[in-house]
Coordinates of C-alpha atoms in Angstrom, one line a residue:
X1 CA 0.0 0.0 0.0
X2 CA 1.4 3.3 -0.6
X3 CA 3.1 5.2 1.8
X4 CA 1.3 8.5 0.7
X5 CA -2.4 7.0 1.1
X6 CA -4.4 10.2 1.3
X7 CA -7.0 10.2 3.8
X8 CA -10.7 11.3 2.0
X9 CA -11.8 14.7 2.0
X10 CA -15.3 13.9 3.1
X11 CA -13.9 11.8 6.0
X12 CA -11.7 14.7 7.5
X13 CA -14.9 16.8 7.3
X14 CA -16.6 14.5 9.2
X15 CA -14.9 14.9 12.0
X16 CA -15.5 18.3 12.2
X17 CA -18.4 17.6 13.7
X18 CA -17.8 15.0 16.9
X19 CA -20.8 16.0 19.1
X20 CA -20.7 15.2 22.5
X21 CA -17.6 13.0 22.4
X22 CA -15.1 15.9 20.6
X23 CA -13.9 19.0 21.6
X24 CA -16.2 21.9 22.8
X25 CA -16.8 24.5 20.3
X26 CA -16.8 27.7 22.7
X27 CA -14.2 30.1 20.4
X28 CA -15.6 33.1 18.0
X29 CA -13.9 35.6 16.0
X30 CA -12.5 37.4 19.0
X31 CA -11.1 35.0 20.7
X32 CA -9.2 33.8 17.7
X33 CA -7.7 36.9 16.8
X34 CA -6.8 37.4 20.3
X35 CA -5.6 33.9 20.3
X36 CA -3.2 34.5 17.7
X37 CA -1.8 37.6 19.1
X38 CA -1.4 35.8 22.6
X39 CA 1.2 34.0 20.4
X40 CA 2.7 36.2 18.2
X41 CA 3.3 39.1 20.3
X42 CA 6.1 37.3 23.0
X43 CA 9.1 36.1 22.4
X44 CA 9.7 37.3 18.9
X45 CA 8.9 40.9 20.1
X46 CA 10.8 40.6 23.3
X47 CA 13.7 38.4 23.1
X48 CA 14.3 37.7 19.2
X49 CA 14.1 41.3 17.6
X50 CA 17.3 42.1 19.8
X51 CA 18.7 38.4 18.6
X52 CA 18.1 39.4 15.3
X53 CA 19.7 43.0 15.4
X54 CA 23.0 41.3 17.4
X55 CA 23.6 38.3 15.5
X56 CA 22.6 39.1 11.5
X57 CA 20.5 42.7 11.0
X58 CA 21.6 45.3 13.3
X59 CA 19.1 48.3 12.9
X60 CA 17.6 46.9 9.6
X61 CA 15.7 43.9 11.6
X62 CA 12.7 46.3 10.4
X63 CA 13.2 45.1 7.2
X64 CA 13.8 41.3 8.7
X65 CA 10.0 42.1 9.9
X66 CA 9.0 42.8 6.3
X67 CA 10.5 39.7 4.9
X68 CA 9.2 37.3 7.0
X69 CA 6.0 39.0 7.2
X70 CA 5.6 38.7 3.2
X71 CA 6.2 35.0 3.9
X72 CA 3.7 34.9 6.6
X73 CA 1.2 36.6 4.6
X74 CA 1.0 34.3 1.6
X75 CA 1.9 31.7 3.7
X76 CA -1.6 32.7 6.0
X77 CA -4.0 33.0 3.1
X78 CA -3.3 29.2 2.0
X79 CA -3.8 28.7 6.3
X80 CA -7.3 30.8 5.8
X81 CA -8.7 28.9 2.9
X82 CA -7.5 25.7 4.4
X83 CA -8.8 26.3 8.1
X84 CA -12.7 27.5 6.8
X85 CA -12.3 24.5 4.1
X86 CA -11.3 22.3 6.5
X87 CA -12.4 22.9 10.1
X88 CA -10.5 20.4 12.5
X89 CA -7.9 20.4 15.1
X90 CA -4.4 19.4 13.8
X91 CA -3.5 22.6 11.7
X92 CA -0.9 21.5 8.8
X93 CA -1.1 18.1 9.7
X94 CA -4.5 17.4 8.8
X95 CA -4.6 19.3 5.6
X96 CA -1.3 17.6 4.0
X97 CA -2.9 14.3 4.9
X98 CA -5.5 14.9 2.5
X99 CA -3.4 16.8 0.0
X100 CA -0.2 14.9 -0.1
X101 CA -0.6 11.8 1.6
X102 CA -0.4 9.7 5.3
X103 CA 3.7 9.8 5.2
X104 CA 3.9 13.5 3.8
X105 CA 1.2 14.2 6.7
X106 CA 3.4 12.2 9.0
X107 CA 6.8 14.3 8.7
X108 CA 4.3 17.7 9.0
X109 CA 2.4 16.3 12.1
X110 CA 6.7 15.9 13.6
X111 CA 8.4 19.4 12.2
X112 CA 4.5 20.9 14.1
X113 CA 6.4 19.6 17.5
X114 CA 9.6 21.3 17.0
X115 CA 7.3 24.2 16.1
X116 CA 4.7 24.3 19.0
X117 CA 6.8 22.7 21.8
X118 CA 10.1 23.5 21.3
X119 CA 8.0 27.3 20.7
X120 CA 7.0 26.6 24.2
X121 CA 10.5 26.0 25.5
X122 CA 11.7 29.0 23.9
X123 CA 9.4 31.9 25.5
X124 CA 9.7 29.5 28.8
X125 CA 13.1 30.6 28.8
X126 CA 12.7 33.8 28.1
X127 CA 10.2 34.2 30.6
X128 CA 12.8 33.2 33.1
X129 CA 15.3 35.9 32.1
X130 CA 13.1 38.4 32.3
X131 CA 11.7 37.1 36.0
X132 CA 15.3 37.2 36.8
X133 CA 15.6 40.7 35.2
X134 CA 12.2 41.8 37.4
X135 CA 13.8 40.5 40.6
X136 CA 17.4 42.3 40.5
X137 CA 19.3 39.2 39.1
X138 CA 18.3 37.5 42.5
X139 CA 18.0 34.0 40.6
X140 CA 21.9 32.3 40.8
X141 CA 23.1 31.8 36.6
X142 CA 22.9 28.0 38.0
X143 CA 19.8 27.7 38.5
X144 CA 17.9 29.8 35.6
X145 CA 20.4 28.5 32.7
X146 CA 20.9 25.1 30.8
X147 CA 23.9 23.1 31.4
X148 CA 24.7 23.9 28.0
X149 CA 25.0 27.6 28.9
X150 CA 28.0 29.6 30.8
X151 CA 29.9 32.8 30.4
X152 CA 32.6 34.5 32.4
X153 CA 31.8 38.0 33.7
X154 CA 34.2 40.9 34.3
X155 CA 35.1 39.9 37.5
X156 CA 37.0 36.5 35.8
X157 CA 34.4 34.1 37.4
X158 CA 33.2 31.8 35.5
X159 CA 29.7 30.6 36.0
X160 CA 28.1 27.2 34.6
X161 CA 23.9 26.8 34.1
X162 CA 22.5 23.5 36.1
X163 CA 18.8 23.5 35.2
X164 CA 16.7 26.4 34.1
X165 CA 14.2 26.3 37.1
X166 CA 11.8 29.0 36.6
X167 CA 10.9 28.2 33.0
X168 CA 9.9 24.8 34.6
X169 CA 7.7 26.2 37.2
X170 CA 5.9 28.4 34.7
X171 CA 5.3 25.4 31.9
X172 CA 3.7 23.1 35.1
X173 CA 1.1 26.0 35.7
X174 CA -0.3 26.5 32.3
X175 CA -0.2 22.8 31.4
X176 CA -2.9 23.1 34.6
X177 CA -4.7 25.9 33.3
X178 CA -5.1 24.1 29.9
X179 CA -6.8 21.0 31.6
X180 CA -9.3 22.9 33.0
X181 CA -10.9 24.0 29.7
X182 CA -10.6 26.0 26.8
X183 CA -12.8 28.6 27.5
X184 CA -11.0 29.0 30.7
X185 CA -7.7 29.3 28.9
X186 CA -9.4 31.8 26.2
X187 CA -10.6 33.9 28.3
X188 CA -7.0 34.1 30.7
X189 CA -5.6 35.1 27.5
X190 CA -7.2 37.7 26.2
X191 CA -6.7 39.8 29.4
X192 CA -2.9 39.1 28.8
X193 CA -2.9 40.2 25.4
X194 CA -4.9 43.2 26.4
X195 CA -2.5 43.8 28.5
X196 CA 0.5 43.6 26.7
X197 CA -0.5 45.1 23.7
X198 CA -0.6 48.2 25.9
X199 CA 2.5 48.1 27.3
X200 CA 4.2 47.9 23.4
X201 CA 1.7 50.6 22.6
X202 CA 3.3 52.9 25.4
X203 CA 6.9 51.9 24.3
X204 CA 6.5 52.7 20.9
X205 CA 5.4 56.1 22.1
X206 CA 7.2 56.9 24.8
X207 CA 10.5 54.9 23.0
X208 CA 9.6 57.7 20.1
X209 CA 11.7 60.5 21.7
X210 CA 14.5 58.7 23.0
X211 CA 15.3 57.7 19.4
X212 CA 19.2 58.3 19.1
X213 CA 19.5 58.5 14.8
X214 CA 23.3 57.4 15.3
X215 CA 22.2 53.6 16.2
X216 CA 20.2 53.3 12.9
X217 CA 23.8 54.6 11.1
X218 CA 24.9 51.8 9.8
X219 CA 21.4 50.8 8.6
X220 CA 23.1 46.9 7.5
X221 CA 26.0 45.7 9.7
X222 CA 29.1 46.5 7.1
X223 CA 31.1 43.8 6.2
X224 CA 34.2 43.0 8.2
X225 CA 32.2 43.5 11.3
X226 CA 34.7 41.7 14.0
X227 CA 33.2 39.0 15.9
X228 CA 32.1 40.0 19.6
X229 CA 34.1 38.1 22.3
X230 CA 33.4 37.9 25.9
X231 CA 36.1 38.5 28.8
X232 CA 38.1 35.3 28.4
X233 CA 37.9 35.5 24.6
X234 CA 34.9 33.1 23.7
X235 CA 33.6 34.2 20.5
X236 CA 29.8 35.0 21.3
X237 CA 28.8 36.5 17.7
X238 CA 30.2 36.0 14.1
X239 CA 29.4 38.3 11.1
X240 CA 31.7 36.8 8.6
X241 CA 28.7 34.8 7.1
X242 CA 27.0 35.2 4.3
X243 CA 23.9 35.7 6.5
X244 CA 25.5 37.8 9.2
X245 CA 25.9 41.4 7.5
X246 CA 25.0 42.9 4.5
X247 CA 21.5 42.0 2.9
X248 CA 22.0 38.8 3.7
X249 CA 22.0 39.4 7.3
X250 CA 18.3 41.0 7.1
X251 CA 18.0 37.7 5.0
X252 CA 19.2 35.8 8.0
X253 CA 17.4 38.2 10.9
X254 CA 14.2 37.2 9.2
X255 CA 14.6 33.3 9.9
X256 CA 15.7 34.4 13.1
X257 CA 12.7 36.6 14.0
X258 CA 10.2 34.4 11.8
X259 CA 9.8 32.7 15.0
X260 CA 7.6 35.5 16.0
X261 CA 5.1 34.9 13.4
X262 CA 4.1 31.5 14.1
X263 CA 1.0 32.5 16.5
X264 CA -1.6 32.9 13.6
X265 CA -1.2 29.5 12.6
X266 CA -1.5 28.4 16.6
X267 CA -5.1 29.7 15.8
X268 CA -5.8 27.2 13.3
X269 CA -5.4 24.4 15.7
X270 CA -8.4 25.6 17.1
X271 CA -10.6 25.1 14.4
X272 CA -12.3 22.5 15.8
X273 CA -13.3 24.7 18.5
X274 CA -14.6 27.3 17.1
X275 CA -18.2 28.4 16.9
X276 CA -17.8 29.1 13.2
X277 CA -15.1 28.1 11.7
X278 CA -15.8 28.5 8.4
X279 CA -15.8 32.4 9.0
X280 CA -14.1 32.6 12.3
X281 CA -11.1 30.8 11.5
X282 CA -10.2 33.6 8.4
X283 CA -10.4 36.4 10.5
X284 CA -8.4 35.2 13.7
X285 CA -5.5 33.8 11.1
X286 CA -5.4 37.1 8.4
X287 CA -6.4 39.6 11.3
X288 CA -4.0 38.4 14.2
X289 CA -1.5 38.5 11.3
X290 CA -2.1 42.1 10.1
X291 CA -1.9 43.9 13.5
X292 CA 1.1 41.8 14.7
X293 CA 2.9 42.9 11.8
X294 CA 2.2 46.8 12.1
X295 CA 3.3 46.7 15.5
X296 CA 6.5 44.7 15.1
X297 CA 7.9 47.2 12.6
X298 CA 7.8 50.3 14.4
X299 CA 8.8 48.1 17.7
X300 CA 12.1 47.0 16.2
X301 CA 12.5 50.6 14.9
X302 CA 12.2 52.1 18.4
X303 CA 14.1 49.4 20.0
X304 CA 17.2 49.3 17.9
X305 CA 17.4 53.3 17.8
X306 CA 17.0 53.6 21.5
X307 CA 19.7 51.4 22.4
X308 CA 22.7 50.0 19.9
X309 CA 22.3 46.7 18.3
X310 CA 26.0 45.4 19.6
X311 CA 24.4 46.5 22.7
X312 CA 22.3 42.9 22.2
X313 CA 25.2 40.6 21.8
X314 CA 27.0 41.6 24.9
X315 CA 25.4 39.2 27.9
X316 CA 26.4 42.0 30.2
X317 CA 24.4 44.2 28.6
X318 CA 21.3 43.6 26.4
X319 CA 21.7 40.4 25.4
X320 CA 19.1 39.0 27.9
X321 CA 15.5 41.3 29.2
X322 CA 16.8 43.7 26.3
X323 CA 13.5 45.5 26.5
X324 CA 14.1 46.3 30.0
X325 CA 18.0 47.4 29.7
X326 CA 16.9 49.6 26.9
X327 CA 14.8 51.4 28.9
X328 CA 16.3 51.4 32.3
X329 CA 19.7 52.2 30.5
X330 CA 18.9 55.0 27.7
X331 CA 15.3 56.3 28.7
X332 CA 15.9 58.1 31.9
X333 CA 12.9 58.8 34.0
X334 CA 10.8 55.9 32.7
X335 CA 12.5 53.0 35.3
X336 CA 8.8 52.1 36.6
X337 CA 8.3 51.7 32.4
X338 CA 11.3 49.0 32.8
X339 CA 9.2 47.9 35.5
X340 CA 5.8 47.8 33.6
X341 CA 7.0 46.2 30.6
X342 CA 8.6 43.1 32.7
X343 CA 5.7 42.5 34.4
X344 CA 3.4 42.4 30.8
X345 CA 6.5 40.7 29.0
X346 CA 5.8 37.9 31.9
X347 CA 2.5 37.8 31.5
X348 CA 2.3 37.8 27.9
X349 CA 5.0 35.5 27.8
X350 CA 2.9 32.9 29.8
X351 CA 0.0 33.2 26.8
X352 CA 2.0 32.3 23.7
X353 CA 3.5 29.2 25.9
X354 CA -0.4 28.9 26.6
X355 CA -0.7 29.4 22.9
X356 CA 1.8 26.6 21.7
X357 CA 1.1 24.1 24.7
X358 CA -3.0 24.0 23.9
X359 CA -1.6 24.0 19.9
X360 CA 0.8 21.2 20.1
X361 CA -1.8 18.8 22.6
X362 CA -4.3 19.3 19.6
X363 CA -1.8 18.1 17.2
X364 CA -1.2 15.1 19.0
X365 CA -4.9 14.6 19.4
X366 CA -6.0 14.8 15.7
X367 CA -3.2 12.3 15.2
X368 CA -3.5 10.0 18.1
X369 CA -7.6 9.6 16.4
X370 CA -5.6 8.9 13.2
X371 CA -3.6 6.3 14.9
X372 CA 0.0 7.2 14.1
X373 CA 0.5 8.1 17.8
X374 CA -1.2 5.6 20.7
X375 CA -4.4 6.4 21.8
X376 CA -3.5 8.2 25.0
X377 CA -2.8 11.1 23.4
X378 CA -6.6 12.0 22.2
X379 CA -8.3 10.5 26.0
X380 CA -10.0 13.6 26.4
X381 CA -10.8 14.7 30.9
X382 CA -14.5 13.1 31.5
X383 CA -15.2 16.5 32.9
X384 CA -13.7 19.0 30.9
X385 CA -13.2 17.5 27.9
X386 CA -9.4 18.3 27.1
X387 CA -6.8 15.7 26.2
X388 CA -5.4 15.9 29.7
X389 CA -2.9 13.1 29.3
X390 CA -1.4 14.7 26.4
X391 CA -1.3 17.9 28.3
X392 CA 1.2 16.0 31.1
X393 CA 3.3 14.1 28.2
X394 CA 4.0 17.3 26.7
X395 CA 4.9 19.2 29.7
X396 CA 7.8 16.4 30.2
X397 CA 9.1 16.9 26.8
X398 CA 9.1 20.7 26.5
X399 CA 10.2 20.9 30.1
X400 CA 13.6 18.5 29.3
X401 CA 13.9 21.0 26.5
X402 CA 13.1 24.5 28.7
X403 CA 15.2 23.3 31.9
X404 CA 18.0 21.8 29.9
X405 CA 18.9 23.4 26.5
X406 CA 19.6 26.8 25.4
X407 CA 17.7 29.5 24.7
X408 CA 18.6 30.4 21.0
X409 CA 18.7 26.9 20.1
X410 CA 15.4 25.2 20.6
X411 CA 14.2 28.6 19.1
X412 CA 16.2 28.3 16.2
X413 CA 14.5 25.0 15.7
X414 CA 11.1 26.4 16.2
X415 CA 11.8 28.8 13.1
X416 CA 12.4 25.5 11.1
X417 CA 9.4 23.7 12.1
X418 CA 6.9 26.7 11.6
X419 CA 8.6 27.6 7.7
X420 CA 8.9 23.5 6.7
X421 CA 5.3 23.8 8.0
X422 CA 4.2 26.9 6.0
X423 CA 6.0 25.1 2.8
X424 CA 3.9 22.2 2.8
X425 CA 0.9 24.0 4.0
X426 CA 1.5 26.2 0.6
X427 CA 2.0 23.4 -1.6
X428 CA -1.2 21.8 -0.6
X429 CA -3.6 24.6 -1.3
X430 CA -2.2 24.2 -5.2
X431 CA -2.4 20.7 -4.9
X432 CA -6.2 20.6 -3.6
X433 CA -7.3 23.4 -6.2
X434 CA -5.8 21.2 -8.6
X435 CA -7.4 18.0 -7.4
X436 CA -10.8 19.3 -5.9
X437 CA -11.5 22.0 -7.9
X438 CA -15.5 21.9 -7.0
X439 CA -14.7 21.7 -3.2
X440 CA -16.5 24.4 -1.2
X441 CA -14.2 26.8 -0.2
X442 CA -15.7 29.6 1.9
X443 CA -12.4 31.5 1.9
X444 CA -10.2 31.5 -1.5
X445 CA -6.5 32.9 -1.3
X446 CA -6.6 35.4 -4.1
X447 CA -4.1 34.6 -7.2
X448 CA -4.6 30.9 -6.6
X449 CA -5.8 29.2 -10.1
X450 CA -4.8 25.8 -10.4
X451 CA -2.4 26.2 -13.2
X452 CA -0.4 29.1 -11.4
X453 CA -1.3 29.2 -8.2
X454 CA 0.9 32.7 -7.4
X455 CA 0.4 33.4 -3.7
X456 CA 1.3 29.5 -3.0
X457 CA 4.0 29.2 -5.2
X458 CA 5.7 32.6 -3.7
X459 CA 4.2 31.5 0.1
X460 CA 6.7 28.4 -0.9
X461 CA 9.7 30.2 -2.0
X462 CA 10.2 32.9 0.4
X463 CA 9.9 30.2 3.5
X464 CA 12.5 28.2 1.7
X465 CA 14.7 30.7 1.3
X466 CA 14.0 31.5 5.2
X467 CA 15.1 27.6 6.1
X468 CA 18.3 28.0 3.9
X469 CA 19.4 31.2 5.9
X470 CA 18.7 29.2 9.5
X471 CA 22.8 28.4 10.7
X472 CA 24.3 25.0 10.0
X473 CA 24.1 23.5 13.2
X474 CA 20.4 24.8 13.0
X475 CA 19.5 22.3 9.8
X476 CA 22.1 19.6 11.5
X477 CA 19.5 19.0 14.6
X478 CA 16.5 19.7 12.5
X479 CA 17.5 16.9 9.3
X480 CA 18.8 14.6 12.8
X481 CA 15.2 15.0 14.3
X482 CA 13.4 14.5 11.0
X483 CA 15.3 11.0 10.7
X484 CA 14.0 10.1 13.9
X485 CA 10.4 10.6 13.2
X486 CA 10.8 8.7 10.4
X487 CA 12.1 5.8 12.2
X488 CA 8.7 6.4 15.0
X489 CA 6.9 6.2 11.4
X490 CA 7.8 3.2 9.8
X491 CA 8.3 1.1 13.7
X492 CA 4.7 2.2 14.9
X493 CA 3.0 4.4 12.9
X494 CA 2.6 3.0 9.8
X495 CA 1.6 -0.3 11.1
X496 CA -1.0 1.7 13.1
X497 CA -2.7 3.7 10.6
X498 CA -6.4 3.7 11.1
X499 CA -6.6 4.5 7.4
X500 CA -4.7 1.7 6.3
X501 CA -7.0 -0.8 8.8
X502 CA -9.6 0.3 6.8
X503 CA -8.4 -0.5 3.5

């Protein structure tokens, strides 16, 4: 039987529809456009728009921004037409199985957990630094860093991370919160965003005037930058790459920051919850998308004239909480702004992990019901009717990742997940025009005929050209982890395939 068996349209649709014994439908329009800014606006605002000025785009991560957005954009209208078309939980998982087949579906459903849980492991950490940056630094280095992680400071010592505590204690609570119910976790979340969309509101404002036009001079870090080295000579940034500096250094700042853009396709994960998904699930995708965007542009603009972007390398400096040094160092007279923003980073912070932990249990779902995974992970709580044992499996994974491995990495990883994602996600929308021309489609992706399906096709491209720009070691892990779940495939998965029982 052939390893790209393609589940039936009609069958997937279905199961939109579970009644009693599937997943509450309690989310409108609101709640998914304030879903996917719970997960867009985080991390990628706070932690990797100063990654991407220090490490490839210096001032000109505004035009990072741009690039990936274009990505996300076409890359979102293929999500749209497939989430009203197609209204279940399992986001880029479930539409590949019906475009391109069970194993294609498969090696989606495993680059979707490097997105959504190694996502989660990211802003866990990040939420740690900036809980260590609210309370004075009173968290040892050993105890809020990987063992992966050390750095000497000025005075010569040289400190060495044991386990990344607080991101631990943070993922523990929310994987509670998400037991309890969607609703609950919906409604959590959009006070948070709420929240933190007015503290990057005030920022951008108040940031305004503190502008200094000598940080945005370079615009592109020149070639021949020298590498940055701490005190006992570690190299901690390289620009001799062809991705560091230059053009190709916005190139490479937009698969850094992409990593910010994955929260509108968290939202169609949801799509089985939603009151109306077939109009819903368009607006909380294209609109989360839109207003994210705007905001990140004149964010990184402010952020990268206030303070320098070398500023962001040095972890002395800015490296880590660089929202917070920026202000507290080069805005004088707005500490309790420091202040303010730490407190919203943490809170918005804790609703993208929300975000990415309540995505990733919904991929595991739709695919446990498939059979690829065991059944376990799709037992839903008799009482609240969320996939509660899911919810705890995944909390041990992303917490080995959160307490044990470096920041930049598992979010380097996360960028390759989401883009592989948003290729194949792209490439199915021409495929199913193709195939199903007749299909109702209650949201069409404009430019999309069958025989030159534009927005796909450039959706495709510009993500690829993203994933080539990711660093070496980046690919290494991701192409190691791909084997893997290829081996999972063909030792249980295949053999497991409700759709192959059926045949």
């Amino acid at each position: 039987m052939s390893l790209f068996i393609k589940k039936p349209l009609e069958q997937l649709l279905s199961q939109a529809d579970e009644g009693e014994k599937g997943l509450k439908r309690t989310l409108g329009a609101g709640n998914l456009v304030a879903l996917g800014i719970g997960a867009i606006i985080g991390a990628g605002l706070f932690v990797r728009t100063a990654a991407a000025a220090g490490q490839a785009a210096g001032p000109a991560v505004t035009l990072s921004f741009i690039v990936a957005a274009v990505g996300c954009a076409f890359a979102g209208l293929c999500y749209a037409e497939f989430a009203s078309m197609i209204p279940v939980a399992g986001s880029a998982y479930a539409y590949s199985y019906v475009t391109m087949g069970e194993l294609t579906a498969w090696i989606i459903g495993w680059a979707l957990i490097m997105e959504y849980a190694l996502g989660a492991a990211t802003v866990s950490i990040a939420w740690s630094e900036y809980l260590n940056k609210l309370l004075g630094g009173g968290i040892p280095y050993e105890w809020c860093h990987s063992p992966f992680e050390s750095y000497t400071d000025s005075a010569g010592v040289l400190h060495q991370g044991l386990v990344n505590f607080p991101a631990l204690i943070i993922l523990v609570a929310l994987t509670m919160l998400l037991i309890k119910g969607t609703q609950e976790s919906a409604v959590f979340n959009a006070i948070i965003v709420f929240v933190k969309v007015a503290i990057v509101l005030l920022f951008i404002a108040i940031g305004w005037q503190f502008i200094n036009p000598a940080n945005h001079t370079p615009y592109l870090i020149p070639e021949g930058t020298p590498p940055v080295v701490d005190q006992a000579g570690k190299v901690i940034a390289d620009y001799s790459g062809v991705f560091k500096h230059g053009w190709g250094g916005v190139l490479g700042g937009a698969a850094i920051v992409f990593f910010a853009f994955i929260g509108f396709d968290a939202v169609s994960t949801a799509a089985q919850e939603a009151k109306n998904p077939k109009r819903d699930m368009p607006i909380g995708i294209l609109g989360s998308l839109l207003v994210c965007t705007i905001l990140y542009i004149l964010f990184g603009h402010v952020l990268t004239g206030v303070a320098n972007w070398q500023d962001f390398v040095d972890p002395e400096k800015g490296r880590e909480a660089s929202v917070a040094y920026a202000i507290s160092t080069y805005m004088a007279g707005y500490g309790w702004l420091a202040t303010a923003v730490t407190v919203a980073i943490l809170a918005g912070f804790s609703s993208v992990i929300l975000v990415m932990l309540m995505g990733q249990s919904r991929v595991f779902y739709t695919m446990s019901k498939d059979g690829l995974i065991p059944p376990i992970f799709s037992d839903l709580h008799p009482k609240f009717k969320t996939p509660y044992k899911a919810n705890w499996i995944l909390f041990v994974f992303v917490g080995l990742f959160s307490g044990f491995v470096p920041g930049h990495v598992a979010g380097d990883l996360t960028s390759f997940g989401t883009l592989f994602a948003f290729v194949l996600v792209s490439i199915g929308v021409w495929i199913l025009r193709f195939k199903s021309p007749n299909a109702e489609r209650p949201f069409r992706s404009p430019l999309s005929n069958p025989y030159f399906p534009l927005v796909p096709i450039l959706g495709a491209l510009i993500c690829l050209g993203m994933i080539v720009a990711l660093d070496r070691q980046t690919l290494t892990v991701a192409f190691g982890w791909m084997i893997v779940g290829l081996v999972v495939y063909f030792g249980y998965s295949k053999h497991h395939s409700k759709l192959r029982q059926k045949k």
